Amino acid sequence: MSRQQISFTIPGEPCAKGRPRFVRASGRAVTPQKTAQYEQLVQLAYMHHVGQEHRLNGPIKAHIRAYFTIPKSTSQRKREQMLTDELRPQKRPDADNLAKIVLDALNGIAYGDDKEIVYLEVEKHWAISPQVCVTLSEI
């Protein structure tokens, strides 16, 4: 039986999972609009790459690489250090929140439930063009 691997890219600046807001009147939790929009972008990127009917099965390894835009005010020397990974982004969003928004968005689409993720690796890098690269592998 062959193990499947799927890789795709989410364009744009990486986004973190926002905390749900509670409506006092109804007591219901509401997902922040920015979170909902980014989750939709993740789903579209996945479906564009592999189609709607493709799911991984069994235990899954997830590798997420987030690339952040280098600030325009950065010096040339520091910019080179950022592009060669001598300097890495130690800024928000947190790595765990980056993973959460991507994995939650793929629930029921790339796999049945994110409980199937048994290995997770998240990296943060600087880059010229912002994006998030996701690789999912059956193990």
GROMACS .gro file of N, CA, C and O in nm, residues 6 11 17 22 28 58 90:
model
   28
    6ILE      N    1   0.075   1.518   0.018
    6ILE     CA    2   0.015   1.633  -0.050
    6ILE      C    3   0.089   1.758  -0.004
    6ILE      O    4   0.107   1.781   0.115
   11PRO      N    5  -0.125   3.146  -0.041
   11PRO     CA    6  -0.063   3.276  -0.068
   11PRO      C    7  -0.097   3.380   0.039
   11PRO      O    8  -0.200   3.369   0.105
   17LYS      N    9  -0.493   3.159   1.431
   17LYS     CA   10  -0.630   3.129   1.471
   17LYS      C   11  -0.671   3.229   1.578
   17LYS      O   12  -0.605   3.242   1.681
   22PHE      N   13  -1.769   3.558   2.241
   22PHE     CA   14  -1.896   3.510   2.292
   22PHE      C   15  -2.000   3.621   2.291
   22PHE      O   16  -1.972   3.734   2.332
   28ARG      N   17  -2.363   3.215   2.254
   28ARG     CA   18  -2.297   3.141   2.147
   28ARG      C   19  -2.158   3.198   2.118
   28ARG      O   20  -2.134   3.317   2.135
   58GLY      N   21  -0.555   0.742   0.801
   58GLY     CA   22  -0.462   0.692   0.901
   58GLY      C   23  -0.384   0.803   0.966
   58GLY      O   24  -0.417   0.920   0.955
   90GLN      N   25   1.078   3.604   1.530
   90GLN     CA   26   1.035   3.576   1.668
   90GLN      C   27   0.925   3.676   1.700
   90GLN      O   28   0.939   3.763   1.783
   0.00000   0.00000   0.00000
